[in-house]
């Protein structure tokens, strides 16, 4: 739980909707004022659960029970949590800020974390949509450790080949 992830914005955006909100993750010890505000607003809203840090096996089970995973961050790469949730079959709502579209394309719902109405609209649209499994397949085929290792190896090979060609082309020009 930390300000950059905008959990408080999510609570506020969904304050009057009768759906549960479940947060998994360690509260930031450096942002206890923010964490306490999240707890207070969650208690005022009701139906908000803070589960703390959990082992990976338990988190997968929570993802599998969830309909939508929401990460309305102020900045984000894809968010490993969103990738994990997509792999478990969740629909994804994520920030429109950062590189999330490069990963999720048109198979996620995007929100502007500055605007509670944008968060609310993305969540309600995602909840109303049918699960397709398309994003799950993309994540399971493109965003695995094996795929990351292959891409890293390819990048190293390109750099090494480019370096070798530059060395050969420079010759002994004295």
PDB file of C-alpha atoms in Angstrom:
ATOM      1  CA  UNK A   1       0.000   0.000   0.000  1.00  0.00           C
ATOM      2  CA  UNK A   2       1.677   3.189  -1.194  1.00  0.00           C
ATOM      3  CA  UNK A   3       0.679   6.504  -2.709  1.00  0.00           C
ATOM      4  CA  UNK A   4       2.199   5.679  -6.129  1.00  0.00           C
ATOM      5  CA  UNK A   5      -0.251   2.785  -6.510  1.00  0.00           C
ATOM      6  CA  UNK A   6      -3.233   5.054  -5.746  1.00  0.00           C
ATOM      7  CA  UNK A   7      -5.250   2.661  -3.592  1.00  0.00           C
ATOM      8  CA  UNK A   8      -6.922   5.634  -1.912  1.00  0.00           C
ATOM      9  CA  UNK A   9      -8.051   6.886  -5.323  1.00  0.00           C
ATOM     10  CA  UNK A  10      -9.610   3.491  -6.011  1.00  0.00           C
ATOM     11  CA  UNK A  11     -11.480   3.473  -2.704  1.00  0.00           C
ATOM     12  CA  UNK A  12     -12.814   6.979  -3.365  1.00  0.00           C
ATOM     13  CA  UNK A  13     -13.770   6.194  -6.978  1.00  0.00           C
ATOM     14  CA  UNK A  14     -15.804   3.144  -5.912  1.00  0.00           C
ATOM     15  CA  UNK A  15     -16.981   4.496  -2.567  1.00  0.00           C
ATOM     16  CA  UNK A  16     -20.707   4.048  -3.168  1.00  0.00           C
ATOM     17  CA  UNK A  17     -20.577   0.859  -5.272  1.00  0.00           C
ATOM     18  CA  UNK A  18     -21.520  -2.319  -3.368  1.00  0.00           C
ATOM     19  CA  UNK A  19     -18.587  -4.381  -4.599  1.00  0.00           C
ATOM     20  CA  UNK A  20     -15.763  -5.728  -2.456  1.00  0.00           C
ATOM     21  CA  UNK A  21     -12.314  -4.230  -2.767  1.00  0.00           C
ATOM     22  CA  UNK A  22      -9.431  -6.486  -1.755  1.00  0.00           C
ATOM     23  CA  UNK A  23      -5.879  -5.204  -1.373  1.00  0.00           C
ATOM     24  CA  UNK A  24      -2.952  -7.587  -1.228  1.00  0.00           C
ATOM     25  CA  UNK A  25       0.478  -6.275  -0.376  1.00  0.00           C
ATOM     26  CA  UNK A  26       2.708  -4.941   2.306  1.00  0.00           C
ATOM     27  CA  UNK A  27       1.906  -1.445   3.590  1.00  0.00           C
ATOM     28  CA  UNK A  28       4.808   0.916   2.923  1.00  0.00           C
ATOM     29  CA  UNK A  29       6.543   1.658   6.233  1.00  0.00           C
ATOM     30  CA  UNK A  30       7.650   4.983   4.706  1.00  0.00           C
ATOM     31  CA  UNK A  31       4.112   6.173   3.955  1.00  0.00           C
ATOM     32  CA  UNK A  32       2.163   5.291   7.075  1.00  0.00           C
ATOM     33  CA  UNK A  33       0.071   8.480   6.886  1.00  0.00           C
ATOM     34  CA  UNK A  34      -1.125   7.380   3.424  1.00  0.00           C
ATOM     35  CA  UNK A  35      -1.628   3.781   4.577  1.00  0.00           C
ATOM     36  CA  UNK A  36      -3.701   4.946   7.562  1.00  0.00           C
ATOM     37  CA  UNK A  37      -5.835   7.166   5.309  1.00  0.00           C
ATOM     38  CA  UNK A  38      -6.504   4.106   3.122  1.00  0.00           C
ATOM     39  CA  UNK A  39      -7.494   2.088   6.202  1.00  0.00           C
ATOM     40  CA  UNK A  40      -9.770   4.887   7.464  1.00  0.00           C
ATOM     41  CA  UNK A  41     -11.542   5.383   4.122  1.00  0.00           C
ATOM     42  CA  UNK A  42     -11.799   1.624   3.642  1.00  0.00           C
ATOM     43  CA  UNK A  43     -13.455   1.288   7.060  1.00  0.00           C
ATOM     44  CA  UNK A  44     -15.819   4.174   6.278  1.00  0.00           C
ATOM     45  CA  UNK A  45     -16.785   2.576   2.960  1.00  0.00           C
ATOM     46  CA  UNK A  46     -17.019  -0.982   4.246  1.00  0.00           C
ATOM     47  CA  UNK A  47     -16.431  -4.119   2.204  1.00  0.00           C
ATOM     48  CA  UNK A  48     -12.719  -3.215   1.845  1.00  0.00           C
ATOM     49  CA  UNK A  49     -10.182  -5.835   2.858  1.00  0.00           C
ATOM     50  CA  UNK A  50      -6.446  -5.351   3.450  1.00  0.00           C
ATOM     51  CA  UNK A  51      -4.829  -8.780   3.418  1.00  0.00           C
ATOM     52  CA  UNK A  52      -1.193  -7.690   3.738  1.00  0.00           C
ATOM     53  CA  UNK A  53       1.663  -9.591   2.139  1.00  0.00           C
ATOM     54  CA  UNK A  54       0.795 -13.146   1.121  1.00  0.00           C
ATOM     55  CA  UNK A  55       2.788 -16.067  -0.293  1.00  0.00           C
ATOM     56  CA  UNK A  56       2.636 -16.308  -4.111  1.00  0.00           C
ATOM     57  CA  UNK A  57       0.466 -19.435  -4.036  1.00  0.00           C
ATOM     58  CA  UNK A  58      -2.222 -17.642  -2.038  1.00  0.00           C
ATOM     59  CA  UNK A  59      -2.125 -14.599  -4.298  1.00  0.00           C
ATOM     60  CA  UNK A  60      -2.801 -16.780  -7.347  1.00  0.00           C
ATOM     61  CA  UNK A  61      -5.906 -18.123  -5.618  1.00  0.00           C
ATOM     62  CA  UNK A  62      -7.138 -14.595  -4.956  1.00  0.00           C
ATOM     63  CA  UNK A  63      -6.561 -13.614  -8.580  1.00  0.00           C
ATOM     64  CA  UNK A  64      -8.517 -16.654  -9.714  1.00  0.00           C
ATOM     65  CA  UNK A  65     -11.478 -15.596  -7.557  1.00  0.00           C
ATOM     66  CA  UNK A  66     -11.387 -11.964  -8.660  1.00  0.00           C
ATOM     67  CA  UNK A  67     -13.292 -10.661 -11.636  1.00  0.00           C
ATOM     68  CA  UNK A  68     -11.158  -7.558 -12.150  1.00  0.00           C
ATOM     69  CA  UNK A  69      -7.679  -6.533 -11.060  1.00  0.00           C
ATOM     70  CA  UNK A  70      -7.284  -2.765 -10.708  1.00  0.00           C
ATOM     71  CA  UNK A  71      -3.985  -0.876 -10.603  1.00  0.00           C
ATOM     72  CA  UNK A  72      -4.749   2.863 -11.001  1.00  0.00           C
ATOM     73  CA  UNK A  73      -1.119   3.884 -10.411  1.00  0.00           C
ATOM     74  CA  UNK A  74       0.383   7.303 -10.968  1.00  0.00           C
ATOM     75  CA  UNK A  75       3.085   5.630 -13.069  1.00  0.00           C
ATOM     76  CA  UNK A  76       3.539   2.056 -14.148  1.00  0.00           C
ATOM     77  CA  UNK A  77       5.414  -0.297 -16.374  1.00  0.00           C
ATOM     78  CA  UNK A  78       2.995  -3.156 -16.915  1.00  0.00           C
ATOM     79  CA  UNK A  79       2.857  -3.919 -13.226  1.00  0.00           C
ATOM     80  CA  UNK A  80       3.888  -7.460 -12.334  1.00  0.00           C
ATOM     81  CA  UNK A  81       0.719  -7.783 -10.282  1.00  0.00           C
ATOM     82  CA  UNK A  82      -1.358  -6.962 -13.371  1.00  0.00           C
ATOM     83  CA  UNK A  83       0.561  -9.490 -15.475  1.00  0.00           C
ATOM     84  CA  UNK A  84       0.057 -12.145 -12.794  1.00  0.00           C
ATOM     85  CA  UNK A  85      -3.637 -11.318 -12.532  1.00  0.00           C
ATOM     86  CA  UNK A  86      -4.057 -11.480 -16.312  1.00  0.00           C
ATOM     87  CA  UNK A  87      -2.296 -14.860 -16.350  1.00  0.00           C
ATOM     88  CA  UNK A  88      -4.856 -16.042 -13.794  1.00  0.00           C
ATOM     89  CA  UNK A  89      -7.713 -14.874 -16.037  1.00  0.00           C
ATOM     90  CA  UNK A  90      -8.646 -11.508 -14.485  1.00  0.00           C
ATOM     91  CA  UNK A  91      -9.828  -8.616 -16.542  1.00  0.00           C
ATOM     92  CA  UNK A  92      -7.369  -5.758 -16.066  1.00  0.00           C
ATOM     93  CA  UNK A  93      -7.941  -2.104 -15.254  1.00  0.00           C
ATOM     94  CA  UNK A  94      -4.689  -0.193 -15.265  1.00  0.00           C
ATOM     95  CA  UNK A  95      -3.336   3.296 -15.483  1.00  0.00           C
ATOM     96  CA  UNK A  96      -3.195   5.079 -18.803  1.00  0.00           C
ATOM     97  CA  UNK A  97       0.103   6.605 -17.628  1.00  0.00           C
ATOM     98  CA  UNK A  98       3.341   4.821 -18.468  1.00  0.00           C
ATOM     99  CA  UNK A  99       3.897   1.868 -20.776  1.00  0.00           C
ATOM    100  CA  UNK A 100       0.900  -0.286 -19.875  1.00  0.00           C
ATOM    101  CA  UNK A 101      -0.616  -0.111 -23.385  1.00  0.00           C
ATOM    102  CA  UNK A 102       2.559  -1.679 -24.786  1.00  0.00           C
ATOM    103  CA  UNK A 103       1.794  -4.782 -22.749  1.00  0.00           C
ATOM    104  CA  UNK A 104      -1.986  -4.995 -22.598  1.00  0.00           C
ATOM    105  CA  UNK A 105      -2.979  -3.356 -25.883  1.00  0.00           C
ATOM    106  CA  UNK A 106      -6.728  -3.207 -26.378  1.00  0.00           C
ATOM    107  CA  UNK A 107      -7.357  -6.110 -23.996  1.00  0.00           C
ATOM    108  CA  UNK A 108      -7.431  -3.998 -20.819  1.00  0.00           C
ATOM    109  CA  UNK A 109      -9.360  -1.011 -19.529  1.00  0.00           C
ATOM    110  CA  UNK A 110      -7.387   2.156 -18.912  1.00  0.00           C
ATOM    111  CA  UNK A 111      -8.018   4.892 -16.390  1.00  0.00           C
ATOM    112  CA  UNK A 112      -6.605   8.280 -15.582  1.00  0.00           C
ATOM    113  CA  UNK A 113      -5.553   8.084 -11.917  1.00  0.00           C
ATOM    114  CA  UNK A 114      -6.117  11.831 -11.531  1.00  0.00           C
ATOM    115  CA  UNK A 115      -9.858  11.432 -12.085  1.00  0.00           C
ATOM    116  CA  UNK A 116     -12.032   9.219  -9.859  1.00  0.00           C
ATOM    117  CA  UNK A 117     -14.690   9.167 -12.591  1.00  0.00           C
ATOM    118  CA  UNK A 118     -12.198   7.640 -15.018  1.00  0.00           C
ATOM    119  CA  UNK A 119     -11.246   4.936 -12.512  1.00  0.00           C
ATOM    120  CA  UNK A 120     -14.901   4.207 -11.758  1.00  0.00           C
ATOM    121  CA  UNK A 121     -15.847   4.029 -15.445  1.00  0.00           C
ATOM    122  CA  UNK A 122     -12.986   1.659 -16.300  1.00  0.00           C
ATOM    123  CA  UNK A 123     -13.836  -0.634 -13.377  1.00  0.00           C
ATOM    124  CA  UNK A 124     -17.567  -0.744 -14.122  1.00  0.00           C
ATOM    125  CA  UNK A 125     -16.930  -1.397 -17.820  1.00  0.00           C
ATOM    126  CA  UNK A 126     -14.499  -4.198 -16.981  1.00  0.00           C
ATOM    127  CA  UNK A 127     -16.962  -5.723 -14.512  1.00  0.00           C
ATOM    128  CA  UNK A 128     -19.684  -5.646 -17.187  1.00  0.00           C
ATOM    129  CA  UNK A 129     -17.542  -7.298 -19.842  1.00  0.00           C
ATOM    130  CA  UNK A 130     -17.315 -11.006 -20.469  1.00  0.00           C
ATOM    131  CA  UNK A 131     -14.079 -12.793 -19.688  1.00  0.00           C
ATOM    132  CA  UNK A 132     -12.368 -13.655 -22.946  1.00  0.00           C
ATOM    133  CA  UNK A 133      -9.108 -15.364 -22.054  1.00  0.00           C
ATOM    134  CA  UNK A 134      -7.325 -13.468 -24.852  1.00  0.00           C
ATOM    135  CA  UNK A 135      -5.156 -11.397 -22.530  1.00  0.00           C
ATOM    136  CA  UNK A 136      -4.373 -14.488 -20.481  1.00  0.00           C
ATOM    137  CA  UNK A 137      -3.036 -16.220 -23.584  1.00  0.00           C
ATOM    138  CA  UNK A 138      -0.955 -13.177 -24.559  1.00  0.00           C
ATOM    139  CA  UNK A 139       0.607 -12.997 -21.110  1.00  0.00           C
ATOM    140  CA  UNK A 140       1.267 -16.732 -20.914  1.00  0.00           C
ATOM    141  CA  UNK A 141       2.929 -16.760 -24.326  1.00  0.00           C
ATOM    142  CA  UNK A 142       4.813 -13.437 -24.382  1.00  0.00           C
ATOM    143  CA  UNK A 143       5.576 -12.478 -20.786  1.00  0.00           C
ATOM    144  CA  UNK A 144       7.191 -15.541 -19.275  1.00  0.00           C
ATOM    145  CA  UNK A 145      10.638 -15.853 -17.756  1.00  0.00           C
ATOM    146  CA  UNK A 146      11.663 -17.964 -20.752  1.00  0.00           C
ATOM    147  CA  UNK A 147      10.481 -15.274 -23.184  1.00  0.00           C
ATOM    148  CA  UNK A 148      12.323 -12.622 -21.145  1.00  0.00           C
ATOM    149  CA  UNK A 149      15.520 -14.708 -21.197  1.00  0.00           C
ATOM    150  CA  UNK A 150      15.258 -15.219 -24.968  1.00  0.00           C
ATOM    151  CA  UNK A 151      14.735 -11.480 -25.559  1.00  0.00           C
ATOM    152  CA  UNK A 152      17.693 -10.664 -23.311  1.00  0.00           C
ATOM    153  CA  UNK A 153      19.913 -13.149 -25.147  1.00  0.00           C
ATOM    154  CA  UNK A 154      18.850 -11.694 -28.495  1.00  0.00           C
ATOM    155  CA  UNK A 155      19.662  -8.162 -27.288  1.00  0.00           C
ATOM    156  CA  UNK A 156      23.121  -9.256 -26.120  1.00  0.00           C
ATOM    157  CA  UNK A 157      23.762 -10.977 -29.432  1.00  0.00           C
ATOM    158  CA  UNK A 158      22.773  -7.824 -31.348  1.00  0.00           C
ATOM    159  CA  UNK A 159      25.093  -5.693 -29.230  1.00  0.00           C
ATOM    160  CA  UNK A 160      27.970  -8.139 -29.566  1.00  0.00           C
ATOM    161  CA  UNK A 161      27.501  -8.460 -33.341  1.00  0.00           C
ATOM    162  CA  UNK A 162      27.297  -4.683 -33.711  1.00  0.00           C
ATOM    163  CA  UNK A 163      30.423  -4.238 -31.596  1.00  0.00           C
ATOM    164  CA  UNK A 164      32.320  -6.841 -33.644  1.00  0.00           C
ATOM    165  CA  UNK A 165      31.340  -5.125 -36.912  1.00  0.00           C
ATOM    166  CA  UNK A 166      32.409  -1.726 -35.567  1.00  0.00           C
ATOM    167  CA  UNK A 167      35.778  -3.164 -34.513  1.00  0.00           C
ATOM    168  CA  UNK A 168      36.283  -4.732 -37.943  1.00  0.00           C
ATOM    169  CA  UNK A 169      35.332  -1.521 -39.754  1.00  0.00           C
ATOM    170  CA  UNK A 170      37.609   0.712 -37.701  1.00  0.00           C
ATOM    171  CA  UNK A 171      40.765  -1.140 -38.893  1.00  0.00           C
ATOM    172  CA  UNK A 172      44.230   0.365 -38.448  1.00  0.00           C
ATOM    173  CA  UNK A 173      43.660   3.891 -39.702  1.00  0.00           C
ATOM    174  CA  UNK A 174      46.775   5.687 -38.500  1.00  0.00           C
TER     175      UNK A 174
END
